Amino acid sequence: MSTEPQIVRTQVGIVGGGPAGLMLSHLLSRAGIENIVIEKRDHETIYKTHRAGILEAGSVRMLTETGIDGRVLTHGHRHDGIDLRFKGVSHRLDFQDLVGESVWLYPQNEVFFDLAAARARDGGDVRYSVTESEVLDLETAVPKIRFTDATGQRFEVHADFIAGTDGSQGICKRAIPAQERSDHFIAYPFAWFGILTEAPPSAPELIYAHSEHGFALISQRSGNVQRMYFQCDPAEDASTWSDERIWAELQRRVDGPDGFTLKRGPIFEKMVLPFRSYVCEPLRFGNLFLAGDAGHTVPPTGAKGLNLALADVKVLFEALESFYGTGSSELVDGYSDTALERVWKAQNFSYWMTTMLHSREDQSTFERQRILGELEGVVNSRYGQQYLAEAYTGWPHR
Ligand code: DHB
Protein backbone atom coordinates (compact mmCIF):
# COMPACT_ATOMS: atom_id res chain seq x y z
CA MET A 1 0.00 0.00 0.00
CA SER A 2 1.28 3.46 -0.87
CA THR A 3 2.27 5.69 2.01
CA GLU A 4 1.52 8.84 -0.02
CA PRO A 5 -1.93 10.10 0.88
CA GLN A 6 -4.46 10.40 -1.89
CA ILE A 7 -5.52 14.04 -2.19
CA VAL A 8 -9.23 14.78 -2.36
CA ARG A 9 -10.53 18.25 -3.04
CA THR A 10 -13.86 19.36 -1.57
CA GLN A 11 -15.56 22.53 -0.38
CA VAL A 12 -16.46 21.53 3.20
CA GLY A 13 -14.71 18.76 5.12
CA ILE A 14 -16.81 17.45 7.99
CA VAL A 15 -15.18 15.66 10.91
CA GLY A 16 -17.77 13.56 12.76
CA GLY A 17 -20.66 11.60 11.28
CA GLY A 18 -23.16 11.76 14.12
CA PRO A 19 -26.46 13.58 13.64
CA ALA A 20 -24.84 17.05 13.46
CA GLY A 21 -22.28 16.13 10.80
CA LEU A 22 -24.75 14.16 8.71
CA MET A 23 -27.36 16.91 8.89
CA LEU A 24 -24.80 19.49 7.78
CA SER A 25 -23.69 17.22 4.94
CA HIS A 26 -27.31 16.69 3.89
CA LEU A 27 -28.09 20.42 3.83
CA LEU A 28 -24.87 21.30 1.99
CA SER A 29 -25.43 18.63 -0.67
CA ARG A 30 -28.97 19.85 -1.23
CA ALA A 31 -27.53 23.31 -1.87
CA GLY A 32 -24.97 21.89 -4.31
CA ILE A 33 -22.01 22.40 -1.95
CA GLU A 34 -19.50 19.53 -2.08
CA ASN A 35 -18.60 17.90 1.19
CA ILE A 36 -17.04 14.81 2.71
CA VAL A 37 -17.81 13.36 6.13
CA ILE A 38 -15.35 11.26 8.08
CA GLU A 39 -16.32 9.30 11.17
CA LYS A 40 -14.19 7.06 13.34
CA ARG A 41 -17.00 4.78 14.53
CA ASP A 42 -18.95 2.36 12.36
CA HIS A 43 -22.63 2.79 11.57
CA GLU A 44 -23.70 0.01 13.95
CA THR A 45 -21.83 1.48 16.93
CA ILE A 46 -23.36 4.93 16.49
CA TYR A 47 -26.82 3.46 16.02
CA LYS A 48 -26.49 1.47 19.23
CA THR A 49 -25.40 4.46 21.31
CA HIS A 50 -28.37 5.48 23.44
CA ARG A 51 -28.79 9.19 23.87
CA ALA A 52 -31.69 11.46 24.70
CA GLY A 53 -35.08 11.12 23.13
CA ILE A 54 -36.74 14.52 22.87
CA LEU A 55 -36.78 16.65 19.73
CA GLU A 56 -37.82 20.28 19.77
CA ALA A 57 -40.45 21.31 17.22
CA GLY A 58 -37.76 23.15 15.21
CA SER A 59 -35.56 20.04 15.10
CA VAL A 60 -38.48 18.01 13.77
CA ARG A 61 -39.09 20.63 11.10
CA MET A 62 -35.42 20.44 10.07
CA LEU A 63 -35.90 16.73 9.45
CA THR A 64 -39.28 16.80 7.79
CA GLU A 65 -38.85 19.93 5.68
CA THR A 66 -35.51 19.00 4.12
CA GLY A 67 -36.45 15.63 2.69
CA ILE A 68 -34.89 13.35 5.29
CA ASP A 69 -37.96 11.22 4.72
CA GLY A 70 -37.53 9.96 8.23
CA ARG A 71 -39.92 8.16 10.43
CA VAL A 72 -40.14 10.87 13.06
CA LEU A 73 -43.79 11.62 12.26
CA THR A 74 -44.83 7.98 11.88
CA HIS A 75 -42.69 6.32 14.56
CA GLY A 76 -42.13 9.27 16.89
CA HIS A 77 -44.71 10.42 19.40
CA ARG A 78 -45.89 13.98 19.79
CA HIS A 79 -45.92 15.18 23.39
CA ASP A 80 -47.95 18.25 24.23
CA GLY A 81 -46.74 18.56 27.80
CA ILE A 82 -44.76 17.18 30.72
CA ASP A 83 -45.41 16.55 34.40
CA LEU A 84 -43.32 18.31 37.02
CA ARG A 85 -43.64 16.25 40.18
CA PHE A 86 -42.56 17.33 43.65
CA LYS A 87 -43.75 16.68 47.20
CA GLY A 88 -45.35 13.63 45.59
CA VAL A 89 -47.77 15.72 43.52
CA SER A 90 -47.80 16.02 39.71
CA HIS A 91 -48.26 19.35 37.93
CA ARG A 92 -48.93 19.17 34.21
CA LEU A 93 -47.46 21.81 31.92
CA ASP A 94 -49.57 22.02 28.76
CA PHE A 95 -47.14 23.20 26.05
CA GLN A 96 -49.82 23.69 23.42
CA ASP A 97 -51.83 25.92 25.71
CA LEU A 98 -48.76 27.76 27.03
CA VAL A 99 -46.74 28.36 23.87
CA GLY A 100 -48.55 26.61 21.02
CA GLU A 101 -45.76 24.08 20.46
CA SER A 102 -45.06 20.41 21.09
CA VAL A 103 -41.99 18.20 21.29
CA TRP A 104 -41.48 14.76 19.78
CA LEU A 105 -40.27 11.68 21.50
CA TYR A 106 -37.92 10.20 18.92
CA PRO A 107 -34.59 8.81 20.07
CA GLN A 108 -31.36 10.32 18.80
CA ASN A 109 -30.17 6.98 17.41
CA GLU A 110 -33.22 6.93 15.13
CA VAL A 111 -32.39 10.47 13.98
CA PHE A 112 -28.91 9.22 13.13
CA PHE A 113 -30.35 6.19 11.32
CA ASP A 114 -32.64 8.36 9.18
CA LEU A 115 -29.89 10.85 8.35
CA ALA A 116 -27.44 8.09 7.43
CA ALA A 117 -30.09 6.48 5.20
CA ALA A 118 -30.80 9.82 3.50
CA ARG A 119 -27.07 10.39 2.88
CA ALA A 120 -26.72 6.90 1.41
CA ARG A 121 -29.84 7.42 -0.74
CA ASP A 122 -28.56 10.76 -2.06
CA GLY A 123 -25.02 9.56 -2.76
CA GLY A 124 -23.41 11.47 0.12
CA ASP A 125 -19.70 10.84 0.73
CA VAL A 126 -19.58 9.49 4.30
CA ARG A 127 -16.52 7.46 5.38
CA TYR A 128 -17.15 5.44 8.52
CA SER A 129 -14.50 3.58 10.56
CA VAL A 130 -11.65 5.93 9.70
CA THR A 131 -8.50 5.98 11.82
CA GLU A 132 -5.50 8.28 12.36
CA SER A 133 -7.52 11.39 11.62
CA GLU A 134 -6.09 14.84 12.11
CA VAL A 135 -6.95 18.38 11.06
CA LEU A 136 -4.24 20.78 9.97
CA ASP A 137 -3.49 24.11 8.26
CA LEU A 138 -6.63 25.47 9.89
CA GLU A 139 -5.55 29.10 9.62
CA THR A 140 -4.82 28.87 5.90
CA ALA A 141 -7.13 29.11 2.88
CA VAL A 142 -6.80 25.34 2.43
CA PRO A 143 -7.49 23.63 5.76
CA LYS A 144 -6.97 19.89 5.61
CA ILE A 145 -8.12 16.62 7.10
CA ARG A 146 -5.87 13.57 7.03
CA PHE A 147 -7.25 10.12 7.71
CA THR A 148 -6.90 6.45 6.92
CA ASP A 149 -10.02 4.81 5.58
CA ALA A 150 -11.44 1.41 6.53
CA THR A 151 -9.34 -0.29 3.82
CA GLY A 152 -6.06 1.24 5.04
CA GLN A 153 -5.76 3.90 2.32
CA ARG A 154 -4.38 7.29 3.48
CA PHE A 155 -6.26 10.42 2.37
CA GLU A 156 -5.74 14.14 2.62
CA VAL A 157 -8.86 16.27 2.16
CA HIS A 158 -8.22 19.81 0.93
CA ALA A 159 -11.19 22.01 1.78
CA ASP A 160 -12.29 25.63 2.01
CA PHE A 161 -13.80 25.05 5.44
CA ILE A 162 -13.76 22.32 8.06
CA ALA A 163 -16.74 21.64 10.29
CA GLY A 164 -15.91 19.98 13.61
CA THR A 165 -18.95 17.90 14.54
CA ASP A 166 -16.97 15.21 16.31
CA GLY A 167 -18.47 15.45 19.78
CA SER A 168 -17.03 16.34 23.17
CA GLN A 169 -14.12 13.88 22.90
CA GLY A 170 -13.27 14.78 19.29
CA ILE A 171 -10.05 16.00 17.67
CA CYS A 172 -11.31 19.35 16.34
CA LYS A 173 -11.68 21.31 19.56
CA ARG A 174 -8.28 20.05 20.70
CA ALA A 175 -6.74 21.32 17.46
CA ILE A 176 -7.49 24.87 18.62
CA PRO A 177 -4.48 26.17 20.55
CA ALA A 178 -5.37 26.73 24.21
CA GLN A 179 -4.53 30.44 24.00
CA GLU A 180 -7.00 30.87 21.12
CA ARG A 181 -10.07 29.67 23.03
CA SER A 182 -11.80 30.11 26.37
CA ASP A 183 -13.07 26.95 28.03
CA HIS A 184 -16.12 27.67 30.20
CA PHE A 185 -16.77 24.65 32.38
CA ILE A 186 -18.63 23.46 35.44
CA ALA A 187 -18.87 19.99 36.97
CA TYR A 188 -21.80 18.65 38.99
CA PRO A 189 -21.61 16.37 42.03
CA PHE A 190 -24.03 13.88 40.47
CA ALA A 191 -24.72 11.83 37.34
CA TRP A 192 -27.70 9.95 35.90
CA PHE A 193 -28.32 6.25 36.16
CA GLY A 194 -30.19 5.39 32.94
CA ILE A 195 -32.14 2.25 32.17
CA LEU A 196 -34.13 0.73 29.34
CA THR A 197 -36.90 -1.58 30.41
CA GLU A 198 -39.37 -3.79 28.64
CA ALA A 199 -42.57 -2.46 30.19
CA PRO A 200 -45.64 -0.46 29.20
CA PRO A 201 -45.54 3.33 29.77
CA SER A 202 -46.13 4.31 33.38
CA ALA A 203 -47.79 7.60 32.40
CA PRO A 204 -48.97 9.29 29.19
CA GLU A 205 -46.22 11.95 29.29
CA LEU A 206 -42.71 12.37 30.70
CA ILE A 207 -42.42 12.93 34.44
CA TYR A 208 -39.61 15.07 35.86
CA ALA A 209 -39.65 14.26 39.56
CA HIS A 210 -37.87 16.14 42.34
CA SER A 211 -37.79 14.39 45.71
CA GLU A 212 -35.78 14.40 48.92
CA HIS A 213 -34.15 11.21 47.61
CA GLY A 214 -33.05 12.96 44.41
CA PHE A 215 -34.25 13.43 40.86
CA ALA A 216 -35.94 10.88 38.60
CA LEU A 217 -37.10 11.12 34.99
CA ILE A 218 -39.73 8.74 33.71
CA SER A 219 -39.36 8.81 29.94
CA GLN A 220 -40.48 6.48 27.19
CA ARG A 221 -39.36 4.85 24.00
CA SER A 222 -42.39 2.95 22.66
CA GLY A 223 -45.46 1.04 23.74
CA ASN A 224 -43.31 -1.71 25.24
CA VAL A 225 -39.92 -0.11 25.94
CA GLN A 226 -39.39 2.67 28.49
CA ARG A 227 -36.45 4.89 29.37
CA MET A 228 -35.93 6.07 32.94
CA TYR A 229 -33.18 7.85 34.80
CA PHE A 230 -32.39 8.67 38.39
CA GLN A 231 -29.80 10.93 39.94
CA CYS A 232 -26.80 8.98 41.25
CA ASP A 233 -23.20 9.36 42.32
CA PRO A 234 -20.86 9.92 39.33
CA ALA A 235 -18.69 7.02 40.56
CA GLU A 236 -21.66 4.61 40.62
CA ASP A 237 -21.06 1.23 38.97
CA ALA A 238 -24.28 0.41 37.07
CA SER A 239 -23.47 -3.28 36.76
CA THR A 240 -23.70 -3.83 40.52
CA TRP A 241 -27.37 -2.77 40.69
CA SER A 242 -30.06 -5.48 40.64
CA ASP A 243 -33.34 -4.76 38.84
CA GLU A 244 -35.13 -4.88 42.20
CA ARG A 245 -32.88 -2.23 43.69
CA ILE A 246 -33.26 0.03 40.64
CA TRP A 247 -37.06 -0.18 40.71
CA ALA A 248 -37.14 0.55 44.45
CA GLU A 249 -34.90 3.60 43.93
CA LEU A 250 -37.00 4.94 41.05
CA GLN A 251 -40.27 4.29 42.86
CA ARG A 252 -39.34 6.12 46.05
CA ARG A 253 -38.53 9.21 44.01
CA VAL A 254 -42.02 9.34 42.50
CA ASP A 255 -43.98 8.16 45.55
CA GLY A 256 -46.88 10.36 46.56
CA PRO A 257 -50.34 10.49 48.06
CA ASP A 258 -51.88 9.73 44.64
CA GLY A 259 -50.31 6.26 44.88
CA PHE A 260 -48.58 6.62 41.50
CA THR A 261 -46.81 3.33 40.77
CA LEU A 262 -44.23 2.65 38.07
CA LYS A 263 -44.98 -0.20 35.71
CA ARG A 264 -42.05 -2.60 36.05
CA GLY A 265 -40.46 -4.96 33.59
CA PRO A 266 -37.10 -6.57 32.89
CA ILE A 267 -34.26 -4.03 32.65
CA PHE A 268 -32.04 -4.72 29.64
CA GLU A 269 -29.71 -1.72 29.70
CA LYS A 270 -28.05 0.08 32.61
CA MET A 271 -25.61 2.94 32.28
CA VAL A 272 -24.23 5.93 34.17
CA LEU A 273 -24.28 9.21 32.22
CA PRO A 274 -21.72 11.91 32.97
CA PHE A 275 -22.84 15.40 33.75
CA ARG A 276 -21.16 18.63 32.80
CA SER A 277 -21.71 22.05 31.33
CA TYR A 278 -19.08 23.25 28.88
CA VAL A 279 -18.70 25.94 26.21
CA CYS A 280 -15.72 26.58 23.95
CA GLU A 281 -15.55 30.20 22.89
CA PRO A 282 -15.34 31.13 20.07
CA LEU A 283 -16.66 28.20 18.05
CA ARG A 284 -14.12 29.02 15.39
CA PHE A 285 -10.41 28.89 14.73
CA GLY A 286 -9.32 30.05 11.28
CA ASN A 287 -11.39 28.02 8.85
CA LEU A 288 -12.44 25.43 11.43
CA PHE A 289 -15.99 25.75 12.81
CA LEU A 290 -17.25 23.74 15.77
CA ALA A 291 -20.87 22.63 15.99
CA GLY A 292 -22.80 20.55 18.54
CA ASP A 293 -21.04 18.68 21.34
CA ALA A 294 -17.66 19.43 19.76
CA GLY A 295 -18.14 23.00 20.95
CA HIS A 296 -20.38 22.68 23.98
CA THR A 297 -21.95 20.16 26.32
CA VAL A 298 -25.10 20.51 28.40
CA PRO A 299 -26.25 18.30 31.27
CA PRO A 300 -29.05 16.02 30.03
CA THR A 301 -31.92 17.56 32.03
CA GLY A 302 -34.25 19.00 29.40
CA ALA A 303 -32.65 17.10 26.49
CA LYS A 304 -31.07 20.10 24.80
CA GLY A 305 -27.88 18.42 23.43
CA LEU A 306 -29.01 17.15 20.03
CA ASN A 307 -31.40 20.05 19.54
CA LEU A 308 -28.62 22.54 20.13
CA ALA A 309 -26.37 20.67 17.70
CA LEU A 310 -29.02 20.86 14.98
CA ALA A 311 -29.56 24.57 15.67
CA ASP A 312 -25.78 25.18 15.29
CA VAL A 313 -25.83 23.23 12.02
CA LYS A 314 -28.64 25.38 10.68
CA VAL A 315 -26.70 28.58 11.43
CA LEU A 316 -23.47 27.14 9.98
CA PHE A 317 -25.20 25.85 6.87
CA GLU A 318 -26.85 29.20 6.18
CA ALA A 319 -23.49 30.95 6.62
CA LEU A 320 -21.74 28.60 4.18
CA GLU A 321 -24.59 28.78 1.70
CA SER A 322 -24.43 32.56 1.82
CA PHE A 323 -20.66 32.48 1.32
CA TYR A 324 -20.85 30.26 -1.75
CA GLY A 325 -23.90 32.09 -3.10
CA THR A 326 -22.75 35.68 -2.66
CA GLY A 327 -19.02 35.57 -1.89
CA SER A 328 -19.70 37.47 1.34
CA SER A 329 -18.15 36.05 4.50
CA GLU A 330 -20.37 38.14 6.77
CA LEU A 331 -22.47 35.21 8.04
CA VAL A 332 -19.45 32.92 8.29
CA ASP A 333 -17.74 35.56 10.41
CA GLY A 334 -20.87 35.87 12.54
CA TYR A 335 -21.34 32.11 13.00
CA SER A 336 -19.77 31.80 16.45
CA ASP A 337 -21.60 34.77 17.99
CA THR A 338 -24.92 33.78 16.42
CA ALA A 339 -24.69 30.14 17.50
CA LEU A 340 -23.42 31.02 20.99
CA GLU A 341 -26.43 33.19 21.70
CA ARG A 342 -28.69 30.12 21.62
CA VAL A 343 -26.02 27.95 23.27
CA TRP A 344 -25.91 30.19 26.34
CA LYS A 345 -29.69 30.30 26.59
CA ALA A 346 -29.73 26.50 26.48
CA GLN A 347 -26.85 26.34 28.96
CA ASN A 348 -28.88 28.45 31.35
CA PHE A 349 -32.03 26.36 30.83
CA SER A 350 -30.20 23.04 31.30
CA TYR A 351 -28.39 24.34 34.38
CA TRP A 352 -31.63 25.75 35.79
CA MET A 353 -33.62 22.55 35.24
CA THR A 354 -30.74 20.55 36.71
CA THR A 355 -30.34 22.61 39.88
CA MET A 356 -34.10 22.95 40.38
CA LEU A 357 -34.78 19.22 40.09
CA HIS A 358 -31.75 17.54 41.69
CA SER A 359 -30.75 17.52 45.31
CA ARG A 360 -27.29 17.61 46.76
CA GLU A 361 -26.18 15.48 49.66
CA ASP A 362 -24.59 18.42 51.45
CA GLN A 363 -27.64 20.61 50.83
CA SER A 364 -28.73 22.92 53.65
CA THR A 365 -32.34 23.00 54.77
CA PHE A 366 -32.42 26.52 53.34
CA GLU A 367 -31.43 25.24 49.91
CA ARG A 368 -33.93 22.37 50.06
CA GLN A 369 -36.79 24.74 50.90
CA ARG A 370 -35.63 27.35 48.37
CA ILE A 371 -35.82 24.76 45.58
CA LEU A 372 -39.37 23.87 46.59
CA GLY A 373 -40.18 27.58 46.50
CA GLU A 374 -38.72 27.78 43.02
CA LEU A 375 -40.79 24.82 41.82
CA GLU A 376 -43.95 26.31 43.33
CA GLY A 377 -43.08 29.60 41.65
CA VAL A 378 -42.96 27.86 38.27
CA VAL A 379 -46.08 25.71 38.48
CA ASN A 380 -48.25 28.34 40.17
CA SER A 381 -47.57 31.02 37.60
CA ARG A 382 -48.55 31.02 33.94
CA TYR A 383 -45.45 33.11 33.23
CA GLY A 384 -43.25 30.61 35.04
CA GLN A 385 -44.80 27.72 33.16
CA GLN A 386 -44.42 29.61 29.90
CA TYR A 387 -40.72 30.24 30.46
CA LEU A 388 -40.15 26.54 30.96
CA ALA A 389 -42.43 25.55 28.07
CA GLU A 390 -40.81 27.97 25.63
CA ALA A 391 -37.30 26.78 26.45
CA TYR A 392 -38.26 23.10 26.52
CA THR A 393 -40.04 23.15 23.16
CA GLY A 394 -37.23 25.31 21.78
CA TRP A 395 -36.81 28.98 20.96
CA PRO A 396 -37.54 29.79 17.33
CA HIS A 397 -34.64 29.16 14.96
CA ARG A 398 -33.36 32.43 13.54
C1 DHB B 1 -34.86 11.89 27.70
C2 DHB B 1 -33.67 12.42 28.14
C3 DHB B 1 -33.65 13.66 28.71
O1 DHB B 1 -32.50 14.20 29.15
C4 DHB B 1 -34.81 14.40 28.87
O2 DHB B 1 -34.76 15.61 29.46
C5 DHB B 1 -35.99 13.87 28.41
C6 DHB B 1 -36.00 12.61 27.83
C7 DHB B 1 -34.88 10.54 27.09
O3 DHB B 1 -33.83 9.96 26.89
O4 DHB B 1 -35.97 10.03 26.83
PDB file of C-alpha atoms in Angstrom, residues 1 6 127-132 147-155:
ATOM      1  CA  MET A   1       0.000   0.000   0.000  1.00  0.00           C
ATOM      2  CA  GLN A   6      -4.465  10.401  -1.892  1.00  0.00           C
ATOM      3  CA  ARG A 127     -16.522   7.459   5.375  1.00  0.00           C
ATOM      4  CA  TYR A 128     -17.153   5.444   8.522  1.00  0.00           C
ATOM      5  CA  SER A 129     -14.505   3.579  10.562  1.00  0.00           C
ATOM      6  CA  VAL A 130     -11.647   5.935   9.696  1.00  0.00           C
ATOM      7  CA  THR A 131      -8.497   5.983  11.822  1.00  0.00           C
ATOM      8  CA  GLU A 132      -5.501   8.280  12.363  1.00  0.00           C
ATOM      9  CA  PHE A 147      -7.255  10.120   7.710  1.00  0.00           C
ATOM     10  CA  THR A 148      -6.898   6.451   6.917  1.00  0.00           C
ATOM     11  CA  ASP A 149     -10.024   4.812   5.575  1.00  0.00           C
ATOM     12  CA  ALA A 150     -11.444   1.414   6.534  1.00  0.00           C
ATOM     13  CA  THR A 151      -9.340  -0.289   3.820  1.00  0.00           C
ATOM     14  CA  GLY A 152      -6.063   1.243   5.038  1.00  0.00           C
ATOM     15  CA  GLN A 153      -5.757   3.904   2.317  1.00  0.00           C
ATOM     16  CA  ARG A 154      -4.380   7.292   3.480  1.00  0.00           C
ATOM     17  CA  PHE A 155      -6.261  10.421   2.368  1.00  0.00           C
TER      18      PHE A 155
END
